[in-house]
Coordinates of C-alpha atoms and ligand atoms in Angstrom, one line a residue:
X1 CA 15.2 -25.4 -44.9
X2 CA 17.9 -25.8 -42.3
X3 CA 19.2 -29.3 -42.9
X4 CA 19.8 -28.5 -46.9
X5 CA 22.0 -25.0 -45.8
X6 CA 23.5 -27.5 -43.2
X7 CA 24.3 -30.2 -45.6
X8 CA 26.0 -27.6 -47.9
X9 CA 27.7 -25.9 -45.0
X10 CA 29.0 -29.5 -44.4
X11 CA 29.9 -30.2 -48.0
X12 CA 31.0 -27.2 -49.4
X13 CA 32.0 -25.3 -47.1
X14 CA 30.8 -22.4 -44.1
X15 CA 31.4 -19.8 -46.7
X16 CA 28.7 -21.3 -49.0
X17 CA 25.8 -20.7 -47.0
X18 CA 24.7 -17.0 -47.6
X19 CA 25.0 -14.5 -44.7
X20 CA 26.9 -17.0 -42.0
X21 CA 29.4 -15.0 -40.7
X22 CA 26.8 -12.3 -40.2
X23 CA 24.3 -15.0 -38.2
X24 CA 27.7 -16.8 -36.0
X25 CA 28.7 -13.0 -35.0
X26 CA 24.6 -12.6 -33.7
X27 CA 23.5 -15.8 -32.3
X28 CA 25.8 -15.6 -29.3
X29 CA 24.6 -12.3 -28.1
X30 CA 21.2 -13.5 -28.8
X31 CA 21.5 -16.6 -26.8
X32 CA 23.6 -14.3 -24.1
X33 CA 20.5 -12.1 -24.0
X34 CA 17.7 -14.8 -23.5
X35 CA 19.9 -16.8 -20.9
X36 CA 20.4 -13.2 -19.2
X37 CA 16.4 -12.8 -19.3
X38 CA 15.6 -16.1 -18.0
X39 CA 17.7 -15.6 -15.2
X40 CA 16.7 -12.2 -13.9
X41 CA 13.3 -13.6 -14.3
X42 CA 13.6 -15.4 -11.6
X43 CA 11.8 -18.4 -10.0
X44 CA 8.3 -19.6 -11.3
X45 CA 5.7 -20.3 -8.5
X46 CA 4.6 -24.5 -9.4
X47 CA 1.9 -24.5 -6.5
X48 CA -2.0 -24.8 -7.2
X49 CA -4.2 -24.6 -4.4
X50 CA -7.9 -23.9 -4.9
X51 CA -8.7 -20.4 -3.9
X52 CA -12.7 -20.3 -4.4
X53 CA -14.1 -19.2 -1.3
X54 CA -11.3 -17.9 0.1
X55 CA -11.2 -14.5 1.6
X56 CA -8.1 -12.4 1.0
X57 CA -7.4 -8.4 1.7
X58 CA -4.9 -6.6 0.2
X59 CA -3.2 -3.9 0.4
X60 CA -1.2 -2.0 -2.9
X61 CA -3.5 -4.1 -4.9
X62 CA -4.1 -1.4 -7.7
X63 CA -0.5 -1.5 -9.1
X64 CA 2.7 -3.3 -9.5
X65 CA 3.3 -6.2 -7.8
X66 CA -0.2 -6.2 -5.8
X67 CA -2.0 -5.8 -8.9
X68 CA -0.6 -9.4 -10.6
X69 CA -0.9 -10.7 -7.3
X70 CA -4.7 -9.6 -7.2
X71 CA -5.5 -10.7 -10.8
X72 CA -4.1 -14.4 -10.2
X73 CA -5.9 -15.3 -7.2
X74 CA -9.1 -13.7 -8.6
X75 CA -8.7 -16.1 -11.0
X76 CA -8.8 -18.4 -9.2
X77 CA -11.9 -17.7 -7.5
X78 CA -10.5 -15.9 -4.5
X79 CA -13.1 -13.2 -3.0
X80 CA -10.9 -10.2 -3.1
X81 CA -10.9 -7.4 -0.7
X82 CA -8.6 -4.3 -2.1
X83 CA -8.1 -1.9 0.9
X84 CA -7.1 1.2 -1.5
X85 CA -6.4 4.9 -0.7
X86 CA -9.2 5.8 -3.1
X87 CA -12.9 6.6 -2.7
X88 CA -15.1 4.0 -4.0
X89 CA -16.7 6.5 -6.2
X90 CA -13.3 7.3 -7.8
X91 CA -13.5 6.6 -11.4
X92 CA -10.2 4.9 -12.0
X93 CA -11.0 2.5 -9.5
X94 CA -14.6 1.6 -10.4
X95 CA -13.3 0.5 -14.2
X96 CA -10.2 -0.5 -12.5
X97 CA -12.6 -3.4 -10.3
X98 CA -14.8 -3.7 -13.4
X99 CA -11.9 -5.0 -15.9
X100 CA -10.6 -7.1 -12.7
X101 CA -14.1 -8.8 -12.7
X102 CA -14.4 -9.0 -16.8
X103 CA -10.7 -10.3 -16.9
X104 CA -10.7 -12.6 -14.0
X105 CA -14.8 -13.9 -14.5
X106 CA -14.9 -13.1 -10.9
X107 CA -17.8 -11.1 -9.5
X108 CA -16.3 -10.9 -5.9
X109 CA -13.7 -8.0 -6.1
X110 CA -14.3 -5.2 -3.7
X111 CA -12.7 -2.0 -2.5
X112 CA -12.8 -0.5 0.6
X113 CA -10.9 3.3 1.5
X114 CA -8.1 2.8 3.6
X115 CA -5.3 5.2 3.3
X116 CA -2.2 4.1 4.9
X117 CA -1.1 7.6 5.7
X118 CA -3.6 8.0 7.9
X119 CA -3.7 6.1 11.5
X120 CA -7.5 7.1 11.7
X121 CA -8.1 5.9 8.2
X122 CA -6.7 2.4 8.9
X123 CA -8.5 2.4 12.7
X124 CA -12.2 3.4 11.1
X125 CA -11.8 0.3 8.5
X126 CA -10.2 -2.5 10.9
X127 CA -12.5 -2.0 13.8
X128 CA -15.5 -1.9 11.4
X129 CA -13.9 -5.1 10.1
X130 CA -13.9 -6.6 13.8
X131 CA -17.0 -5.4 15.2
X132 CA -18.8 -7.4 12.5
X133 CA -21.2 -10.0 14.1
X134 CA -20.9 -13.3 14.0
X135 CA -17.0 -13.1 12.8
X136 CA -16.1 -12.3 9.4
X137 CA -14.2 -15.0 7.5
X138 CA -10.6 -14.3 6.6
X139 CA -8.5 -16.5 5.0
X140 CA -5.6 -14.0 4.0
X141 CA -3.9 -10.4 4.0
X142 CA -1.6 -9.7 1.6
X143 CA 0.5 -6.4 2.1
X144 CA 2.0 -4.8 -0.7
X145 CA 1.4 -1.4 -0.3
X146 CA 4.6 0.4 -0.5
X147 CA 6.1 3.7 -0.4
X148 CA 9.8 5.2 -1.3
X149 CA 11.0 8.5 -1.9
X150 CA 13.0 9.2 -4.6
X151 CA 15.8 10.8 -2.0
X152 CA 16.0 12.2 1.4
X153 CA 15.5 15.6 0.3
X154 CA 12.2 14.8 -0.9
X155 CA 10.6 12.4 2.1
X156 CA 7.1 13.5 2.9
X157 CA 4.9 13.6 6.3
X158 CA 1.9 11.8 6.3
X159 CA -1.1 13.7 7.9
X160 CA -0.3 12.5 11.0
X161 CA 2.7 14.1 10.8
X162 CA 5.1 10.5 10.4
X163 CA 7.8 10.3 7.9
X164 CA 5.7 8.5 5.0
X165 CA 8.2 5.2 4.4
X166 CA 7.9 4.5 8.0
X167 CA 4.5 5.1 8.2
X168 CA 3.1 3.6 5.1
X169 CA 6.3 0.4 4.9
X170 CA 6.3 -0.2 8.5
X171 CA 3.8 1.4 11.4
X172 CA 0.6 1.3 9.0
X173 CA 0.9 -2.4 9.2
X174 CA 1.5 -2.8 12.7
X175 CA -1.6 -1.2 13.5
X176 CA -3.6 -2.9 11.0
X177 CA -2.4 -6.6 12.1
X178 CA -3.0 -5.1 15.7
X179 CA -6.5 -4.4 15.2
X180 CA -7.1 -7.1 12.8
X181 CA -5.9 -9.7 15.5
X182 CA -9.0 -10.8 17.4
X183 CA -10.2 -11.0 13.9
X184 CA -7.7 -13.7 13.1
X185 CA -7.7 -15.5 15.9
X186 CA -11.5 -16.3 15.9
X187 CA -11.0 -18.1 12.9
X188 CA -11.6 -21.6 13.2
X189 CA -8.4 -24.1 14.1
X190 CA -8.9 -25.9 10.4
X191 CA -8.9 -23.2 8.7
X192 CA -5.4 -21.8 6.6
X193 CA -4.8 -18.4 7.6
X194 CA -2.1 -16.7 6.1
X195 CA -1.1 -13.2 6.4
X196 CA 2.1 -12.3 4.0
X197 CA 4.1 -9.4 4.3
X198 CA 6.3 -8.0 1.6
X199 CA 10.1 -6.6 2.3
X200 CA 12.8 -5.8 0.0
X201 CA 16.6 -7.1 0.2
X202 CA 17.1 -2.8 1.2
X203 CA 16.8 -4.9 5.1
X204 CA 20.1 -6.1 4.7
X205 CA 22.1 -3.0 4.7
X206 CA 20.0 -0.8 7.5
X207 CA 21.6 0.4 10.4
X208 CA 20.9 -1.0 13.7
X209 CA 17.6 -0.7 15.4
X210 CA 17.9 2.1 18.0
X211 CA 14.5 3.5 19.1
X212 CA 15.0 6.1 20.1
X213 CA 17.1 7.2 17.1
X214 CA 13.9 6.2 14.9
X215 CA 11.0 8.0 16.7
X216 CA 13.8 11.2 16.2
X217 CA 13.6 10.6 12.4
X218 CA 10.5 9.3 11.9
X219 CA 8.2 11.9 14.1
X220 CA 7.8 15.0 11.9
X221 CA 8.8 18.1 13.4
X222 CA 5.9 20.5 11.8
X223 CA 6.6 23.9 10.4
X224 CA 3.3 24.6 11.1
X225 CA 1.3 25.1 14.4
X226 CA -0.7 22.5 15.9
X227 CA -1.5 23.3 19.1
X228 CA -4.8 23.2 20.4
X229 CA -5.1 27.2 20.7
X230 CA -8.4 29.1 20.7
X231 CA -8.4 31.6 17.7
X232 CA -9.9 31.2 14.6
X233 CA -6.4 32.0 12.8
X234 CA -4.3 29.5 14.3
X235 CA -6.8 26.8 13.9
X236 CA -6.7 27.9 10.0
X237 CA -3.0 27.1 10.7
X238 CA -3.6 23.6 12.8
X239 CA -5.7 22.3 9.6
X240 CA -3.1 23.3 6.6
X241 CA -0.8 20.2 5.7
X242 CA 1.7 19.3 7.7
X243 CA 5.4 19.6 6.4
X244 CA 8.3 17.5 7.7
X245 CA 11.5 19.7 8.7
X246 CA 14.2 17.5 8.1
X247 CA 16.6 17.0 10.5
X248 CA 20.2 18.2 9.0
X249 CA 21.7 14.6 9.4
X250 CA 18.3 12.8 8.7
X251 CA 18.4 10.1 5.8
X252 CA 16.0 7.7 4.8
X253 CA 13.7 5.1 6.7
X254 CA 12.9 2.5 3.9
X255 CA 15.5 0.5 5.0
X256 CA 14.8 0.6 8.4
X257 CA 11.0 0.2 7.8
X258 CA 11.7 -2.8 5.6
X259 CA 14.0 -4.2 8.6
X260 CA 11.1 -3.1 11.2
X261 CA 8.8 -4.9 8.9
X262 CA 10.6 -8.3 9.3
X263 CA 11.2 -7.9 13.0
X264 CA 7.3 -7.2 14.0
X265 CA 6.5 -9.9 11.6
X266 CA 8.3 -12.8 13.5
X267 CA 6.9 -10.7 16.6
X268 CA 3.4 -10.9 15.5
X269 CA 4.0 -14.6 14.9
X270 CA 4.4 -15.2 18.4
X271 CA 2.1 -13.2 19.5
X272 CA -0.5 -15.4 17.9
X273 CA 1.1 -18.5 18.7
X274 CA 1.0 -17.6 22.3
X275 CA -2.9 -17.2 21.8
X276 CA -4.6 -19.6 24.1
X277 CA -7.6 -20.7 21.9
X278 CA -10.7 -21.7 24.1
X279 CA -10.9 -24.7 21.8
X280 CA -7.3 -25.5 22.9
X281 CA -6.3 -25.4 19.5
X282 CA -3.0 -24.0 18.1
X283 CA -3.3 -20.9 15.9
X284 CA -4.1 -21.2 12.5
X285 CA -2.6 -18.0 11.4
X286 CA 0.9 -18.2 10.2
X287 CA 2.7 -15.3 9.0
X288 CA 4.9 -15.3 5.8
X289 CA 7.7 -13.0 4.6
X290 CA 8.6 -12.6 0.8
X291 CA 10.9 -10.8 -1.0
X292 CA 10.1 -10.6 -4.5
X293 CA 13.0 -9.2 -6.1
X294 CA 13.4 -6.4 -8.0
X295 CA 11.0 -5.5 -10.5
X296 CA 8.9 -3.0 -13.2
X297 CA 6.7 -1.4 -11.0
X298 CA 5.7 2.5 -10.5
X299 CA 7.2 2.6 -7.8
X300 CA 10.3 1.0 -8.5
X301 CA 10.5 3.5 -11.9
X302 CA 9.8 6.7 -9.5
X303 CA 12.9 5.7 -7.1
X304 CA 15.0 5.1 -10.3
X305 CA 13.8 8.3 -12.1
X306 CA 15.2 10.4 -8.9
X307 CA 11.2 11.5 -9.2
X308 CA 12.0 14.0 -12.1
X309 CA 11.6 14.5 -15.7
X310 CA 15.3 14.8 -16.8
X311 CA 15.5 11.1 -14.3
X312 CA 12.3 9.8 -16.4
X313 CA 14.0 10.7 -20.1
X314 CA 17.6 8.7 -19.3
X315 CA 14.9 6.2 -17.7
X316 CA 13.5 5.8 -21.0
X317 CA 16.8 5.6 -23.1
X318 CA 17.9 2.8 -21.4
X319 CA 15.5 1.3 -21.0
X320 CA 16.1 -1.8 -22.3
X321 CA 18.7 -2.5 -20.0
X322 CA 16.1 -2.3 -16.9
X323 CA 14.0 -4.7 -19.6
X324 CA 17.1 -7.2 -19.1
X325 CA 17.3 -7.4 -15.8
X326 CA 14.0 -6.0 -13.6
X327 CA 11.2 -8.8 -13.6
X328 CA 8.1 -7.4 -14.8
X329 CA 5.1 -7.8 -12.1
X330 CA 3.8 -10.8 -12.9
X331 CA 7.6 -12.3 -12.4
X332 CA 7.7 -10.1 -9.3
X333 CA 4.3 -12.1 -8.2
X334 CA 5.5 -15.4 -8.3
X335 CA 7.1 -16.0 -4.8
X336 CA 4.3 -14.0 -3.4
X337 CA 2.0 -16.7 -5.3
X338 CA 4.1 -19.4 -3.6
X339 CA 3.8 -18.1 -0.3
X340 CA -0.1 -17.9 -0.5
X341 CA 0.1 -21.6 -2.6
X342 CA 2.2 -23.6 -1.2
X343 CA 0.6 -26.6 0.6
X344 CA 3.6 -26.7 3.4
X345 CA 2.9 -22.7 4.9
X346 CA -0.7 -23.9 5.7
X347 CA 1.1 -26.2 8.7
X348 CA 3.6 -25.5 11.4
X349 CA 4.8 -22.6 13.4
X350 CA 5.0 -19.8 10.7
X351 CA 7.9 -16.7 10.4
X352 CA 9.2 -18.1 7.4
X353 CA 11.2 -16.2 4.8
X354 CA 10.9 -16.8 1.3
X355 CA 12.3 -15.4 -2.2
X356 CA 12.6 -16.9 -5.6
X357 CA 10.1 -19.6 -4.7
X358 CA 12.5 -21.7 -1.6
X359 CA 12.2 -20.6 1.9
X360 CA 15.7 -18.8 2.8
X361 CA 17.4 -18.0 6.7
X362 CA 17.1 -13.8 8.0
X363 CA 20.2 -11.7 6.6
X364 CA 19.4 -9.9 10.2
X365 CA 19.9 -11.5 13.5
X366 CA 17.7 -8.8 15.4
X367 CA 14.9 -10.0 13.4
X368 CA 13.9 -13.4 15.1
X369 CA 15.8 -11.3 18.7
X370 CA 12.7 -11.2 21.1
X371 CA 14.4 -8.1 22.6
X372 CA 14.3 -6.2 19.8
X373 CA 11.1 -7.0 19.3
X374 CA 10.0 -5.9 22.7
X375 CA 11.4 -2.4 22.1
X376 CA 10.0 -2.2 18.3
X377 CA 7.0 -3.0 19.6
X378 CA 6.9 -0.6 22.4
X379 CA 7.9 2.3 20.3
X380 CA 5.1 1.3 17.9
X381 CA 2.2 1.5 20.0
X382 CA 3.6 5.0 21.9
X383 CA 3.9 6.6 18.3
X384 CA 0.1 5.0 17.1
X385 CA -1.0 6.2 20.8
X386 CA 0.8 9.8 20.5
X387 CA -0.3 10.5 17.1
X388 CA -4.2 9.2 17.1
X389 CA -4.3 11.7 19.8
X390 CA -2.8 14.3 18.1
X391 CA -5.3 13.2 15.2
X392 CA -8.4 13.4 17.1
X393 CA -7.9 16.7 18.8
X394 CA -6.7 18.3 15.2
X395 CA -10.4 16.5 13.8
X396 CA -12.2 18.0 17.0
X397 CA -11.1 21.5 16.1
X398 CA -11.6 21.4 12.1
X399 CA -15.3 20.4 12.9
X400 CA -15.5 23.3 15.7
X401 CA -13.6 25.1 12.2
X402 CA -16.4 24.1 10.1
X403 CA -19.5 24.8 12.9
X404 CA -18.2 28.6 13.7
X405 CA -18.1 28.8 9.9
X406 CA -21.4 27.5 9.7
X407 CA -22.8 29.7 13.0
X408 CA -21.3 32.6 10.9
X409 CA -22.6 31.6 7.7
X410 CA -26.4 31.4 9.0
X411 CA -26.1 34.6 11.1
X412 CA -25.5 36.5 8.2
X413 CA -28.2 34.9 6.1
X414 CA -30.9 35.3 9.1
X415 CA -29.5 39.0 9.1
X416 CA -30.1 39.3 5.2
X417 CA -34.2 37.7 5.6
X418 CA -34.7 40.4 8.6
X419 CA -33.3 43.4 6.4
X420 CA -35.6 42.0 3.0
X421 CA -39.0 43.0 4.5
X422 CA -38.0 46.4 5.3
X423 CA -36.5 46.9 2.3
X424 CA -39.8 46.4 0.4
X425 CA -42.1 48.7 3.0
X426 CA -39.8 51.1 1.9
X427 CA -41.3 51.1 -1.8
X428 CA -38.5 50.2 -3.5
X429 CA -40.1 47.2 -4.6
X430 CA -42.4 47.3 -7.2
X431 CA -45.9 46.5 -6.9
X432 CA -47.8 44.4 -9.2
X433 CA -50.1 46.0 -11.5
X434 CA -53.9 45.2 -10.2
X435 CA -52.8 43.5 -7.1
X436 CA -54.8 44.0 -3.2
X437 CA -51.3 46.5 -2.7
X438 CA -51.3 48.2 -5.7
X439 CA -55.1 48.5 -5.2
X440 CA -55.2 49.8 -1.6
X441 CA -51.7 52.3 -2.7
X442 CA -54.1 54.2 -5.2
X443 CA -56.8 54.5 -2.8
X444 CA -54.8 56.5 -0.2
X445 CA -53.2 59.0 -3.3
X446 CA -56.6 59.9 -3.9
Ligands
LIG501 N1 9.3 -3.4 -7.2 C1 10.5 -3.8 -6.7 O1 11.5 -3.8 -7.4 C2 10.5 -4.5 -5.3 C3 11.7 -5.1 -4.9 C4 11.7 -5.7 -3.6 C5 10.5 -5.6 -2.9 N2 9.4 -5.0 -3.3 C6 8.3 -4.9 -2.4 O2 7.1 -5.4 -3.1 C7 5.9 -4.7 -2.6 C8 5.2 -4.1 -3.8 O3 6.1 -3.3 -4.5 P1 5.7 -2.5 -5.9 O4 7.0 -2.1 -6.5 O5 4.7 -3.3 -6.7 O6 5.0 -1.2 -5.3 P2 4.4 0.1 -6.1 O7 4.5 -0.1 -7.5 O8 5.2 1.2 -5.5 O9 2.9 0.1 -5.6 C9 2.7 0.5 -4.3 C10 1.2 0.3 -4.0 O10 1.0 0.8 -2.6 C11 -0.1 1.6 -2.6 N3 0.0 2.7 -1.7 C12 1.0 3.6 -1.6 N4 0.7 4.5 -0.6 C13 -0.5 4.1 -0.1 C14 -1.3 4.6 1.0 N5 -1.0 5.7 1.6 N6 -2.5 3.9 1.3 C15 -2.8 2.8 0.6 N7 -2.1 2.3 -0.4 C16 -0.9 2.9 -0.7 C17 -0.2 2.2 -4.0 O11 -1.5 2.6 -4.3 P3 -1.9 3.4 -5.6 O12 -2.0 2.4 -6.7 O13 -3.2 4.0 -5.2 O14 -0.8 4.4 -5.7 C18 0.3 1.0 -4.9 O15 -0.8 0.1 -5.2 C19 6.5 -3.6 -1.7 O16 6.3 -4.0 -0.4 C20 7.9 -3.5 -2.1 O17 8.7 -3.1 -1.0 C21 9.4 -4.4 -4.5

């Protein structure tokens, strides 16, 4: 079909062949619009490696990026651990884990509950994790879980009464990693351990580490009460949800949690490197940073949305212009499928960066500074110290909450069977017709 219009376009002219000028006007936006796609795509991941046996957690594996990330290396025969903030029991997640296992033709997907938000939550999972006996294998943790607030005005405390981005983006994965880390080091030296932590280019443009500017925004100063006080109407107050009072000149932590992210991460690297194995062995962890560019994702549409409806409907109007250039998930996935591929991470000293499937240098000097590390870490473990504490005496007094409750509860009841008896003697209660009562009750009239 073609070559004839061609051979008459050639012979007789352009104007001969029906409709041309129409077509020449199109084709270039057409090709414009398909070179434009391909390029915002991004890179492809090329690497295979053979996942079957391998053991790898992750985190924000139910959506977005996690969730492509997930269904490839299930696929591949990867045991999968998803450490969600859902119950087991919840309903979404159980046909969630069932289509994963019809899709994939993978039996070994699990969930376990581990809300990020919550310092205890995290603590209860890892050190079961740990205390596991002989060693659990663990060949990889993937973190995508991920938080952002549509704007400052709306940031959120987490239970523990932390500024959500930080704690979720940042300080949830320090303590994880910190707890997880005798688990990783008893693996054994041949084994490829990777543990692969996701930031966002957002790094590039936060302000400079000052600790003690960050525990000021991201320690929640409550509105309500939570003092460990004796009556039964403040600790009412103590258990009600805790509300963060901005700060007038507070903005947000994602960028600064994303930045945080990168510096514990070449941190955490040494810290296992310096590791002395009793087998003499270097470590076989190595940690991997990847940026997987911007994307279609939930959470990308509730940041761009503002978080409200009139934000959603202009969202949805042009939308084919975030079609052009976001990647969809499963583009979003690839460098993170390169990072967990790649034959070259499983050697050598680890802290690498990588995004569109090459290894790239820091935008950040701080990052790799040792210093700054030091102090990150320090403020770190005060806050996860500070706050468990808080966290344990607010659980001690919600279960002495729930035991007067109870006292009161069953007082009342054994006060309710003591008055029932007496009731009855006083012939309120009617007797049975023929019974030994009613029986001996006619007697005495007579
Ligand atoms: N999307 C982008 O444009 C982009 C760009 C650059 C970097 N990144 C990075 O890529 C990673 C993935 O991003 P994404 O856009 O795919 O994320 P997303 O769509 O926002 O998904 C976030 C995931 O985190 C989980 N999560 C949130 N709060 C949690 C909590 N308290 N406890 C446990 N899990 C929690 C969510 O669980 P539920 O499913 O239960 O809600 C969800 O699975 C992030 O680290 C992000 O910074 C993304």
């Amino acid at each position: 079909m073609p070559i004839p219009l061609i051979t008459k376009g050639i012979t007789e002219g352009l104007s001969s062949i029906p409709h041309i000028y129409t077509v020449l006007k199109v084709v270039p936006w057409l090709l414009l619009i398909v070179a434009l796609k391909y390029y915002f795509g991004g890179a492809r991941n090329s690497s295979e490696r053979l996942m079957h046996s391998k053991v790898v957690m992750v985190t924000g594996g139910t959506s977005g990026i996690g969730a492509s990330v997930v269904y490839e290396l299930a696929s591949r025969g990867a045991q999968i651990i998803l450490l969600t903030q859902h119950s087991p029991s919840d309903i979404f997640l159980i046909e969630y884990i069932e289509d994963l296992r019809k899709s994939t033709n993978n039996q070994l997907i699990y969930a376990e509950q581990v809300d990020l938000s919550s310092l205890h939550s995290i603590r209860t999972f890892a050190t079961k994790w740990i205390d596991n006996v002989p060693p659990r294998r663990l060949d990889m943790v993937i973190l995508c879980a991920n938080t952002a607030s549509p704007s400052p005005s709306k940031r959120k405390a987490t239970i523990d009464g932390i500024d959500e981005e930080w704690q979720v983006n940042y300080l949830a994965n320090f303590h994880l990693l910190g707890i997880l880390s005798p688990a990783l080091r008893v693996q054994p030296p041949h084994r490829d351990v990777r543990i692969i932590l996701t930031t966002c280019s957002s790094y590039i443009g936060a302000s400079k580490l000052d600790p003690a500017q960050l525990d000021r925004d991201a320690i929640a100063v409550l509105t309500q009460n939570t003092t460990a006080t004796k009556t039964t109407k403040s600790l009412k107050k103590s258990a009600a949800p805790a509300k963060l009072k901005l700060k007038p000149k507070s903005k947000s932590l994602f960028a600064a949690s994303k930045l945080s992210l990168m510096v514990f991460a070449t941190s955490f690297q040494k810290h296992l490197s310096a590791f002395k194995r009793p087998d003499g062995q270097p470590t076989s962890t190595r940690v991997i940073l990847v940026d997987p560019g911007y994307s279609r994702t939930p959470g990308t549409r509730r940041w761009l949305t503002g978080g409200s409806l009139w934000g959603l409907l202009v969202y949805l109007i042009i939308w084919p212009l975030w079609w052009l250039v976001l990647k969809s998930p499963q583009q979003g996935a690839q460098s993170i499928l390169y990072a967990a591929m790649e034959a070259r991470f499983g050697r050598g000293e680890g802290g690498w960066m990588i995004k569109e499937c090459r290894e790239v240098d820091f935008a950040r000097k701080e990052i790799t500074d040792d210093a700054v590390g030091k102090q990150l870490w320090e403020l770190s473990e005060k806050q996860i110290e500070a706050k468990e504490t808080e966290g344990a005496v607010r659980r001690a007094l919600e279960k002495k909450e729930t035991e007067l409750k109870e006292n009161v509860k069953s007082e009342a009841q054994a006060k309710n069977t003591k008055a029932a008896p007496a009731s009855a003697s006083g012939g309120s209660k009617e007797q049975t017709a023929g019974s030994r009562r009613n029986r001996k009750g006619n007697t005495n009239k007579q």
